[in-house]
Coordinates of C-alpha atoms in Angstrom, one line a residue:
X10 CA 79.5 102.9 55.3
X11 CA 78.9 99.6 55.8
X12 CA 82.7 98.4 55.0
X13 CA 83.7 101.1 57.5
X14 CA 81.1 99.0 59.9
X15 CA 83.4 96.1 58.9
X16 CA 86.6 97.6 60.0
X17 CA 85.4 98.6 63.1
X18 CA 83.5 95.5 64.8
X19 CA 87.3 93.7 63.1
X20 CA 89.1 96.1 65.2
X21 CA 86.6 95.9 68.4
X22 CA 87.1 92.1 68.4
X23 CA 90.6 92.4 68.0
X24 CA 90.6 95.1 71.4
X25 CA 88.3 92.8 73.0
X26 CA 90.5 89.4 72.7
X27 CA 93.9 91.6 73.6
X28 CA 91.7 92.9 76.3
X29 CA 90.8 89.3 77.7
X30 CA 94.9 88.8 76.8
X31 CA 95.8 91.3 79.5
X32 CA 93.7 91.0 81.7
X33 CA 94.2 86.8 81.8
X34 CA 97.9 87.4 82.4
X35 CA 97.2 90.1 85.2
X36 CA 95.2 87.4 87.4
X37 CA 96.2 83.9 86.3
X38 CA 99.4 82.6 88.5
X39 CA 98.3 79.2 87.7
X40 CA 100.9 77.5 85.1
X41 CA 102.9 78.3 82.9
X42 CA 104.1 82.3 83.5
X43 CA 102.5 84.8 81.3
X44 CA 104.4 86.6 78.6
X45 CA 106.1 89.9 80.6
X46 CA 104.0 93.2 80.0
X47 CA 105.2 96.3 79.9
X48 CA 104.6 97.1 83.5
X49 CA 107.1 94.1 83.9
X50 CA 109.8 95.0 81.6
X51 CA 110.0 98.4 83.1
X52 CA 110.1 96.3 86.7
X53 CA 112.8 94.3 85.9
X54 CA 115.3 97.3 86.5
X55 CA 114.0 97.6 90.5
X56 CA 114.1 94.0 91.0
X57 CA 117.9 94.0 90.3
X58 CA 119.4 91.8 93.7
X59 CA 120.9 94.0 95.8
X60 CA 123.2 91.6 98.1
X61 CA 126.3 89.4 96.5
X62 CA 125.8 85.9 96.7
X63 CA 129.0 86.3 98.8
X64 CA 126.9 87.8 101.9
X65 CA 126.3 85.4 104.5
X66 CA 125.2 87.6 108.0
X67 CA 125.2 86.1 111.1
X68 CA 126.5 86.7 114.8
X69 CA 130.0 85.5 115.8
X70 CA 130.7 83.5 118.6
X71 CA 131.5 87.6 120.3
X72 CA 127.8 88.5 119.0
X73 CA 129.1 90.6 116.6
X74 CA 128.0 91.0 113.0
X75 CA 129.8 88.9 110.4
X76 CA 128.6 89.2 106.8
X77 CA 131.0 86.5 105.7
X78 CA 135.0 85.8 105.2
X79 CA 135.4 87.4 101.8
X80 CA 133.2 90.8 102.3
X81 CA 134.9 93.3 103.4
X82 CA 132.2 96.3 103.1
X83 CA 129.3 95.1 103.8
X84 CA 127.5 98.2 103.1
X85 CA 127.8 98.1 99.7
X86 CA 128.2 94.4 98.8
X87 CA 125.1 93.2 101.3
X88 CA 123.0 96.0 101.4
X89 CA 119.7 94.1 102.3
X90 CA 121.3 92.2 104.9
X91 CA 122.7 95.5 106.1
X92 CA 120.2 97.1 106.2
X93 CA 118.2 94.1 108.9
X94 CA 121.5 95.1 110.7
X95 CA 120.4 98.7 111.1
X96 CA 117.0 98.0 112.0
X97 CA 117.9 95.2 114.9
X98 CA 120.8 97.6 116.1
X99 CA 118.1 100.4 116.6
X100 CA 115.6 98.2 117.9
X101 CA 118.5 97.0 120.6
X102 CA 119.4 100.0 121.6
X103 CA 115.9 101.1 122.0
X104 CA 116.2 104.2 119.8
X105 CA 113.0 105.6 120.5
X106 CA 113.9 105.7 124.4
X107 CA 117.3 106.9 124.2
X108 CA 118.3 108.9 120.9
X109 CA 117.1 112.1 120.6
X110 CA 114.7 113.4 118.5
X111 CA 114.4 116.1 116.1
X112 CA 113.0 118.5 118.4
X113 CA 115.0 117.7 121.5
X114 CA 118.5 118.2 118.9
X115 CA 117.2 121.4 117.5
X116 CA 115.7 123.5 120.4
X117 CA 112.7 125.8 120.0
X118 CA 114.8 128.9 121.6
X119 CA 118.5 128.2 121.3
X120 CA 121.1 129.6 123.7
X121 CA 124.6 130.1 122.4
X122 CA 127.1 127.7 122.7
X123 CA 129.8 127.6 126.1
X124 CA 132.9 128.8 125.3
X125 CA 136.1 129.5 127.0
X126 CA 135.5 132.8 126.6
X127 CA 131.6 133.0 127.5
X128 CA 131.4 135.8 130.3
X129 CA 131.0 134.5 133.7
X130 CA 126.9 134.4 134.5
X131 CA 125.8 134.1 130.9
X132 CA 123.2 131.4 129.9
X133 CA 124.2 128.7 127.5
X134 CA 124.8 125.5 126.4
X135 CA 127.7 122.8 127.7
X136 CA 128.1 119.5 125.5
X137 CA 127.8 116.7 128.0
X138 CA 126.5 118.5 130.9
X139 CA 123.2 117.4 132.8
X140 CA 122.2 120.8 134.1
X141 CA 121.9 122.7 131.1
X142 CA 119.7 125.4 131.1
X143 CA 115.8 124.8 130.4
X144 CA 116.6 121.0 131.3
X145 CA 114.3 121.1 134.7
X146 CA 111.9 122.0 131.9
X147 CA 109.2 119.2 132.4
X148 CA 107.2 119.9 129.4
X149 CA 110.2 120.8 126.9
X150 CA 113.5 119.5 128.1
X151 CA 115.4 120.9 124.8
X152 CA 113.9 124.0 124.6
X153 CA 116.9 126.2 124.9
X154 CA 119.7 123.5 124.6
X155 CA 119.8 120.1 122.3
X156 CA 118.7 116.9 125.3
X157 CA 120.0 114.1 124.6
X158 CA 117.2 111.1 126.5
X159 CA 119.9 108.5 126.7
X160 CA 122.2 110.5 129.0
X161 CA 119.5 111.4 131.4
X162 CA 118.1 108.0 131.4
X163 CA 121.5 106.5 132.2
X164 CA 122.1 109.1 135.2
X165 CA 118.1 107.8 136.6
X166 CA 115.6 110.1 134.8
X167 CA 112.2 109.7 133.5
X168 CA 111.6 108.6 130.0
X169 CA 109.8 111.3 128.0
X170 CA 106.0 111.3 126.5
X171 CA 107.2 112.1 123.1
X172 CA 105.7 114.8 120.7
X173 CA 105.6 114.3 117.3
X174 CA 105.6 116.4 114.0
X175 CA 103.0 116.2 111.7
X176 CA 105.9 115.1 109.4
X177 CA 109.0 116.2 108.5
X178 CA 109.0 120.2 107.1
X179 CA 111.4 118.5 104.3
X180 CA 108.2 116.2 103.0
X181 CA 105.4 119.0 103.5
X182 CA 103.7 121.0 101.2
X183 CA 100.6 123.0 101.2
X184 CA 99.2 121.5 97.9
X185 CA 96.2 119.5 98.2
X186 CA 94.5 116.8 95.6
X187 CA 92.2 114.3 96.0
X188 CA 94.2 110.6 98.0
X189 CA 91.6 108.6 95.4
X190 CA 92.9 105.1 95.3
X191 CA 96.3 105.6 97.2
X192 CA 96.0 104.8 100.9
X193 CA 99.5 105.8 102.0
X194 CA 99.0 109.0 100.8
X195 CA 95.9 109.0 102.8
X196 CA 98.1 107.6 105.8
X197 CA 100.9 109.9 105.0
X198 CA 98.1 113.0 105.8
X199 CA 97.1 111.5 109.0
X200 CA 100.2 110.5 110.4
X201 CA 102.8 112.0 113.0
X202 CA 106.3 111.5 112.4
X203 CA 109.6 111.1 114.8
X204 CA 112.9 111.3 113.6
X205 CA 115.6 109.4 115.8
X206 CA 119.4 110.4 115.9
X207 CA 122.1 108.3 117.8
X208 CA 124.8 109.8 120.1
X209 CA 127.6 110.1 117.7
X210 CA 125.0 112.8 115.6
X211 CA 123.2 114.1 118.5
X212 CA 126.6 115.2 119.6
X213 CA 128.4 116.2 116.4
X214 CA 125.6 119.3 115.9
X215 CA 125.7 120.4 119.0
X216 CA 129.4 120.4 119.8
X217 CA 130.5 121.8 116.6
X218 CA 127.5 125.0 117.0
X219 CA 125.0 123.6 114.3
X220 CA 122.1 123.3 116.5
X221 CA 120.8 126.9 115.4
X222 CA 120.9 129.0 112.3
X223 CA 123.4 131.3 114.0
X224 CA 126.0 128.6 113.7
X225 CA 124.5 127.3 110.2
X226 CA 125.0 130.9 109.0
X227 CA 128.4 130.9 110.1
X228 CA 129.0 127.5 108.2
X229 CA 128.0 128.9 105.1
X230 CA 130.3 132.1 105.4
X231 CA 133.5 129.5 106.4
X232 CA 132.7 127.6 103.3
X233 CA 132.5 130.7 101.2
X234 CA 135.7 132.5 102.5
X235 CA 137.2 129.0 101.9
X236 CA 136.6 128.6 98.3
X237 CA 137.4 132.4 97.7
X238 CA 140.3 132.6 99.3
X239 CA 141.9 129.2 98.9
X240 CA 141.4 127.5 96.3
X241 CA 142.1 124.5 95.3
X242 CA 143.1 124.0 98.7
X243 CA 140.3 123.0 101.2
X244 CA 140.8 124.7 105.0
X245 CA 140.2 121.9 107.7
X246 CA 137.3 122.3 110.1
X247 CA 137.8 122.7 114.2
X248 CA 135.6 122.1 116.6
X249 CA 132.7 123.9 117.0
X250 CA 133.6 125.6 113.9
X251 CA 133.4 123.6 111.2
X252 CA 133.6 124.2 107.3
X253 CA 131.6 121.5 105.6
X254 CA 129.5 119.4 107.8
X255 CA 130.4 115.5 108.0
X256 CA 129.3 113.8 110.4
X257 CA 130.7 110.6 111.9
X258 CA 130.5 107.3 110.4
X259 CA 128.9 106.0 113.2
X260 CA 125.8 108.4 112.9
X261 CA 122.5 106.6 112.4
X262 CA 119.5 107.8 112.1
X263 CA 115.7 106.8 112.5
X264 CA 112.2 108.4 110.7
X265 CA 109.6 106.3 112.4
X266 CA 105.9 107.2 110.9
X267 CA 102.8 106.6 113.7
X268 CA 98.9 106.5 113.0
X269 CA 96.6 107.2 116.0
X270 CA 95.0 104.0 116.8
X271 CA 91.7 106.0 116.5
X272 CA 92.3 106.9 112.8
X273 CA 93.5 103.6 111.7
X274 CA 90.5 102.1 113.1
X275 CA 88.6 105.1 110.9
X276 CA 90.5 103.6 107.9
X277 CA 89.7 99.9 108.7
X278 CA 93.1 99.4 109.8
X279 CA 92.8 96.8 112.7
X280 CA 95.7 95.8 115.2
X281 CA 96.2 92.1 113.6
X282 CA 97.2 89.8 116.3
X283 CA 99.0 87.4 113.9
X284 CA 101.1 90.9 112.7
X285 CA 100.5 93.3 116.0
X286 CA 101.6 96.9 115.3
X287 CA 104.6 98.3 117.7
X288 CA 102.5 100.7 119.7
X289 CA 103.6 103.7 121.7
X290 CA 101.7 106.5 123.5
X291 CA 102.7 110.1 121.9
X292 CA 101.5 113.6 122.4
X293 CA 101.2 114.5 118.4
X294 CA 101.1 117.7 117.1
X295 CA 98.9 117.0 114.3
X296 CA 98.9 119.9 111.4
X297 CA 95.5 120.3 110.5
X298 CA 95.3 122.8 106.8
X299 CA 91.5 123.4 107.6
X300 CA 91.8 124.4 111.1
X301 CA 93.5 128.4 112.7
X302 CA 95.9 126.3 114.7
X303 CA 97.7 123.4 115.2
X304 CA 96.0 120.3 117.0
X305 CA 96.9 118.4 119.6
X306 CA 95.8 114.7 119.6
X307 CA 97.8 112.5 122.1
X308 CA 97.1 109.0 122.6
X309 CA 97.9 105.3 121.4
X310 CA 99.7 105.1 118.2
X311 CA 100.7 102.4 115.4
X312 CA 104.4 102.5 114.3
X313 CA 103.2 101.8 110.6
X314 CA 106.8 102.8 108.7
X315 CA 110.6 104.0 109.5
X316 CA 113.2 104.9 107.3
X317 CA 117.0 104.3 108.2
X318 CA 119.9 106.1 107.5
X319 CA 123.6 105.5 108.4
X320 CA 126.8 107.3 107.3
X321 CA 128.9 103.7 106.9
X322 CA 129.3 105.3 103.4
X323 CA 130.3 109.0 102.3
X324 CA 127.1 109.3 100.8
X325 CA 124.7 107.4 103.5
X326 CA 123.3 103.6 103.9
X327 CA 119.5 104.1 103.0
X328 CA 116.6 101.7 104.0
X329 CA 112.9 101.7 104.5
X330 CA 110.6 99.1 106.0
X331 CA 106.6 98.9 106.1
X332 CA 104.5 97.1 108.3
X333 CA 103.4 94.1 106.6
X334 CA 99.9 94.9 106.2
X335 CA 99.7 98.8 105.0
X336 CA 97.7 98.7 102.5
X337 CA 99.5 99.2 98.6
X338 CA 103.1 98.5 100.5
X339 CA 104.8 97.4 97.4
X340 CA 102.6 99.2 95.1
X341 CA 104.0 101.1 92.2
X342 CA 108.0 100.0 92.5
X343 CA 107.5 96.3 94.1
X344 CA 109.3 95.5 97.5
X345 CA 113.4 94.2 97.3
X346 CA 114.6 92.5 99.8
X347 CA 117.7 89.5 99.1
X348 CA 118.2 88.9 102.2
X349 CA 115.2 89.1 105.3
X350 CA 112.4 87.4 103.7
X351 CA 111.4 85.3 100.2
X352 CA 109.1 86.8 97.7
X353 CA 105.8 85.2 98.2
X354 CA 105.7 86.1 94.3
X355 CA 105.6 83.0 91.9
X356 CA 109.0 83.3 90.5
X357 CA 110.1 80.8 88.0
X358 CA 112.5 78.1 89.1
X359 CA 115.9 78.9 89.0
X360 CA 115.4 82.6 89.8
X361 CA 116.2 84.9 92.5
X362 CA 112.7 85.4 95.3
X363 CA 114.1 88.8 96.5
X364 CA 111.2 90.8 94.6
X365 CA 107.7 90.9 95.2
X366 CA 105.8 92.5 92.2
X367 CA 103.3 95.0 92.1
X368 CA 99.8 94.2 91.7
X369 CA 98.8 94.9 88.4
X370 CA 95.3 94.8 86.3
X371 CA 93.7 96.5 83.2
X372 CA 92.5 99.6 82.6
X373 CA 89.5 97.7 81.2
X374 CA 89.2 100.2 78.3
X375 CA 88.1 98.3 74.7
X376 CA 91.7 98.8 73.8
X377 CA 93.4 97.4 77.0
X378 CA 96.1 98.3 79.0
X379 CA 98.2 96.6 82.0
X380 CA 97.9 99.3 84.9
X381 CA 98.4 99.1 89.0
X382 CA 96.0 97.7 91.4
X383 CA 96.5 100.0 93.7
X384 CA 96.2 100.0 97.9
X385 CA 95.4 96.1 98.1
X386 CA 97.3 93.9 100.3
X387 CA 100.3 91.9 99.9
X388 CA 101.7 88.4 101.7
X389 CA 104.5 88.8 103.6
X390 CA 106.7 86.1 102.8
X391 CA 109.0 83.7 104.3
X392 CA 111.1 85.2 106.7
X393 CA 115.0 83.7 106.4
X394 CA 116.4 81.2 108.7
X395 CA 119.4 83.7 108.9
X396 CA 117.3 86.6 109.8
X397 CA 115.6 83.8 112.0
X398 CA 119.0 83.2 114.0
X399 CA 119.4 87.1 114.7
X400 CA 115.9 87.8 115.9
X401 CA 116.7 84.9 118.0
X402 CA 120.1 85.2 119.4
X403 CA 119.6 88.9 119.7
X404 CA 116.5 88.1 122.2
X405 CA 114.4 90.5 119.8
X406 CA 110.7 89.8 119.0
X407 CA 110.0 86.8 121.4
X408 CA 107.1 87.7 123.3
X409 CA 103.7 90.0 123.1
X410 CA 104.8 94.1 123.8
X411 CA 104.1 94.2 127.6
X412 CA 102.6 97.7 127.9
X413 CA 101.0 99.5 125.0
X414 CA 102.3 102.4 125.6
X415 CA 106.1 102.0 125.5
X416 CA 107.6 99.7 123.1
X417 CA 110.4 97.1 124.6
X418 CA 113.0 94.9 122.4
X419 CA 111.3 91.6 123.2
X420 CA 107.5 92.9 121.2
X421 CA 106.9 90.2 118.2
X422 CA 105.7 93.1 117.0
X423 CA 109.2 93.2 115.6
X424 CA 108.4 90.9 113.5
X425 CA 105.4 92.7 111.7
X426 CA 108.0 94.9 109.4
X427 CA 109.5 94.2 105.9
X428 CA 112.0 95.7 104.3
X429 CA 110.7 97.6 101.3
X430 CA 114.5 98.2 99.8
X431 CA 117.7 99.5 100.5
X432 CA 119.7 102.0 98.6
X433 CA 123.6 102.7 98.3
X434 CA 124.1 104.8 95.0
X435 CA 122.0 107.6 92.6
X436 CA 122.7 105.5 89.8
X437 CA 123.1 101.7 89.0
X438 CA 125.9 100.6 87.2
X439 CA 124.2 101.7 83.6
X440 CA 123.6 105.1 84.9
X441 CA 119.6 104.6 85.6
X442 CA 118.6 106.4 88.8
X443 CA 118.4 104.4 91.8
X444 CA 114.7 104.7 93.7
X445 CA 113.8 104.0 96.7
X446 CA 110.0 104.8 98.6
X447 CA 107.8 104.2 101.3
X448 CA 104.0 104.0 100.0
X449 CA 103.3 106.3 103.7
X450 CA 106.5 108.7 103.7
X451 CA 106.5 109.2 100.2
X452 CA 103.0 108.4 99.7
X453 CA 102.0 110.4 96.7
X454 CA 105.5 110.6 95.3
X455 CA 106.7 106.9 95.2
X456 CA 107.3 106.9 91.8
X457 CA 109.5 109.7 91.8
X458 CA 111.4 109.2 95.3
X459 CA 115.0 108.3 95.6
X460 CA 116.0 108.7 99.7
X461 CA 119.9 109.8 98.3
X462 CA 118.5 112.5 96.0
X463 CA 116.3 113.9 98.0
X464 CA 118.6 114.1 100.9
X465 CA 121.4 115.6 98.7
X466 CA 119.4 119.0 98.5
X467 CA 119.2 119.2 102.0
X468 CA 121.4 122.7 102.6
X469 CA 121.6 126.2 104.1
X470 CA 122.1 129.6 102.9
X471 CA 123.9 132.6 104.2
X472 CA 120.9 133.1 107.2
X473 CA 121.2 129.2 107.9
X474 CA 118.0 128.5 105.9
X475 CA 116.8 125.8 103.3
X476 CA 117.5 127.1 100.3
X477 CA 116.3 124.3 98.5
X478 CA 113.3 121.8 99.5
X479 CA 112.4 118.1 98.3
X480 CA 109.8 119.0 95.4
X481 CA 110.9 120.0 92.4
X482 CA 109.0 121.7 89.2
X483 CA 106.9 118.5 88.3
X484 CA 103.5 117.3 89.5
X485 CA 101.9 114.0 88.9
X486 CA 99.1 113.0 87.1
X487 CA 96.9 113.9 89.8
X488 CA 98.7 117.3 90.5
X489 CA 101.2 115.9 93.3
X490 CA 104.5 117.5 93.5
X491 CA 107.0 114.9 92.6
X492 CA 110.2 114.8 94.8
X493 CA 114.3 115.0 92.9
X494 CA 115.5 111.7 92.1
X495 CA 118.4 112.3 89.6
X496 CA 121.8 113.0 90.6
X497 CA 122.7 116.4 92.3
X498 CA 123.0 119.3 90.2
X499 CA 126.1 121.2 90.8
X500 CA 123.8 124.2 89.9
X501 CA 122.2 123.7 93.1
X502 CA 125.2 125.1 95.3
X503 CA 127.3 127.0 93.3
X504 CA 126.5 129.9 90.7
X505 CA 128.3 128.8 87.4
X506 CA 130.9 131.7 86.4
X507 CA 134.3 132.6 86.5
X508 CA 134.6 132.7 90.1
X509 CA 131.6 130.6 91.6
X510 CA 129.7 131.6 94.4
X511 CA 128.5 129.6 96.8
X512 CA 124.5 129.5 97.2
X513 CA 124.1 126.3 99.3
X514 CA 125.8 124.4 101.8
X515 CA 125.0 120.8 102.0
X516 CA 124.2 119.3 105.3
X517 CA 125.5 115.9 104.3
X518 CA 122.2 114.7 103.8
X519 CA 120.5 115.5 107.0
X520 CA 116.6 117.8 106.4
X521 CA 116.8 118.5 110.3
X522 CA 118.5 122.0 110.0
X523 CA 115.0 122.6 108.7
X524 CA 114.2 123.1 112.3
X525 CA 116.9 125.2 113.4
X526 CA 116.1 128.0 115.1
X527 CA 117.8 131.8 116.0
X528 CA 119.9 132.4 118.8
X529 CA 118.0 134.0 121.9
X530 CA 119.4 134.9 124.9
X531 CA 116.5 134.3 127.3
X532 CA 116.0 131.0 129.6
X533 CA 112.7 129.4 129.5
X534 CA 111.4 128.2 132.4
X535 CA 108.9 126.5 131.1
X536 CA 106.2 128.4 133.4

């Protein structure tokens, strides 16, 4: 007994120095770096750069963007530096004024479509017109036909108190697990979500009949009869009748995340006047699991994340910023950003300051481990003189936001969000899967989101429906489900056999058929 004593006070010292070991190298930046642990070897595959050394974005003399003489896709050689493209061109065209959200593109009660051969007298729906039916409709605008805001601001009408869903039917699900540690998962169940689309998409669904699941259902049979009946050859889609959906490459869209100013306060999240929040007043429909209904809580809220999307690639452009003080922002994967701001990271000379690290301690056990410190803070950075220049010349982010209810182009608030990442591919050049999350959108799930995966299940059936949702048959440790973030699985859309069948139709990465709705043939009035 007592050698076995021996052995295991040895062995306890040993834990206890390699304990000191770890937990020295977590929280001494002083001197020389520490040895890499394994938290940081698995991190050095996200901190890849994502923009060519060639990328050099600026405005030309005509104020348009120029990303340097020898790029020529910018997309996918600069993503970074195309993504601060996306989110200045939203800001500038005041996206959450003008585009339309999910709600006004997919209406509650959905007349047909016009047609040419739509009987005289019969209620429906006219691209481009202004007197649409259910438009005098002061509470709900879209209810019977997609509204676009921009056009009805442009012809002298009233901007619209928006309303909000608790967040998007792609991200919910009904199971429930203790937030712990995580604060953006704590966010994420608090917060009401908008989701932005530009003209080009606003009007590609609802000129070519996909603004209902009459017309998705349609799709699907077109798709089906086409892959029957033709094969290989692929039958071309018409307007308003269209066989795959692709939208234009001009198509942008915007998920912008809000937190009542009541709750943030409730979470000890305080409007910092050296990083304000954008704020806007919304009517949010707030899903509440422990209540009979749905609540309604309008008032003042933070803009505390967006995602942006934009079909300049087959497969879309994909970027997601944070406000700069969420709490755990580059928690779990680190933040990557080449080209907006610098790494406030130590990173050795000679080395690239496009990532910012997440906080890591020990697990504090007598054999120690390197683990996350999760939900605390992180600096900003340096923000570029490049990324300087366009705030600048673009005359975004000069001045306080003049009314708290309605954000304007000029708020420094602007100036409050960093990019977390961008993404351009499922897989990096060795065949790892590309990931990309926001610690609020994704919160619970970061570690297994990847914005292009998840998207690419986004499909309908036969009825119009979703056959297939974000989560996937895997929980984390705390019982989350965890979101796809491999490549698509051809198994997904089409039954494997000697003639394949079609069981999905992809919706070229777009979740908002999720609110798609039957025909009806009845005009609200609203009354």
């Amino acid at each position: 007994m007592p050698a076995l004593y021996r052995v295991l006070s040895f062995l306890t010292v040993i834990a206890l120095v390699l304990g000191a070991a770890t937990a020295a190298q977590a929280q001494d930046p002083a001197g020389e770096p520490p040895a890499p642990n394994a938290i940081d070897r698995v991190l050095y595959f996200n901190s890849a750069v994502q923009d060519h050394d060639a990328c050099d974005l600026r405005l030309d003399e005509d104020g348009a963007f120029d990303f340097g003489d020898s790029v020529t896709n910018p997309a996918m050689t600069c993503p970074d530096a195309f993504a601060w493209r996306l989110f200045l061109e939203a800001i500038e065209q005041e996206f959450w004024l003008y585009w339309a959200a999910d709600q006004l593109t997919w209406p509650a009660q959905p007349l047909p479509l016009c047609t040419d051969d739509t009987a005289a007298g019969t209620a429906c729906c006219t691209p481009g017109s202004l007197e649409n039916p259910g438009y005098d409709n002061a509470d709900d605008p879209a209810v019977n036909c997609p509204y676009y805001p921009g056009d009805h601001l442009d012809a002298g009408g009233d901007a619209i108190l928006h309303t909000a869903q608790p967040l998007s039917k792609s991200h919910v699900n009904a199971f429930s697990a203790p937030a712990g540690e995580d604060p953006g998962r704590v966010i994420r169940q608090e917060m009401a979500e908008l989701v932005f689309r530009n003209k080009p998409m606003f009007d590609y669904v609802f000129a070519n009949n996909i603004y209902h699941t009459d017309g998705l259902g349609e799709l699907f049979a077109r798709n089906s009869q086409a892959m029957t009946s033709s094969a290989p050859y692929r039958a071309r889609s018409e307007p308003g009748a269209l066989v795959t959906v692709d939208f234009p490459v001009d198509a942008v869209m915007v998920k912008s995340n809000w937190l009542s100013a009541e709750r943030a306060a409730e979470m000890g999240l305080v409007d910092d006047p050296d990083n304000p929040y954008i704020t806007m007043e919304i009517d949010a429909k707030i899903l509440d699991n422990n209540a009979p209904d749905d609540q309604f809580e309008p008032g003042l809220y933070y803009l505390v994340a967006m995602h942006i999307s934009s079909k300049d690639i087959p497969n879309w452009v994909w970027a997601t910023f944070e406000h700069v003080n969420n709490p755990g922002r580059c928690d779990y994967t680190g933040c990557n950003d080449s080209f907006g701001y610098t790494s406030p990271d130590a990173a050795p000379d000679g080395f690239y300051a496009n990532f910012t690290a997440p906080h890591v301690t020990d697990d504090g056990l007598i054999i120690a481990s390197p683990i996350f410190a999760r939900g605390e803070s992180y600096p900003g950075g340096e923000m570029s003189d490049a990324l300087q220049d366009l705030y600048t010349e673009m005359g975004i982010g000069s001045e306080p936001q003049a009314d708290p209810a309605m954000p304007d182009l000029e708020s420094s608030a602007w100036r409050s969000y960093r990019l977390k990442g961008s993404q351009v591919d499922f897989t990096d050049a060795m065949g790892r899967p590309t990931m990309l999350g926001n610690s609020v959108t994704e919160g619970g799930f970061v570690l297994s989101s990847s914005c292009m995966a998840c998207h690419a299940r986004a499909s309908v059936n036969g009825e119009g429906e979703p056959p297939l949702g974000v989560f996937i048959a895997q929980l984390s440790e705390v019982g989350y489900p965890q979101s796809s973030h491999q490549v698509p699985d051809p198994d997904w859309y089409y039954s494997s056999s000697d003639e394949p069948a079609l069981q999905a139709v992809q919706t070229d990465f777009v979740w908002g058929f999720l609110f798609a709705n039957p025909i009806t043939t009845t005009v609200s009035t609203g009354e």
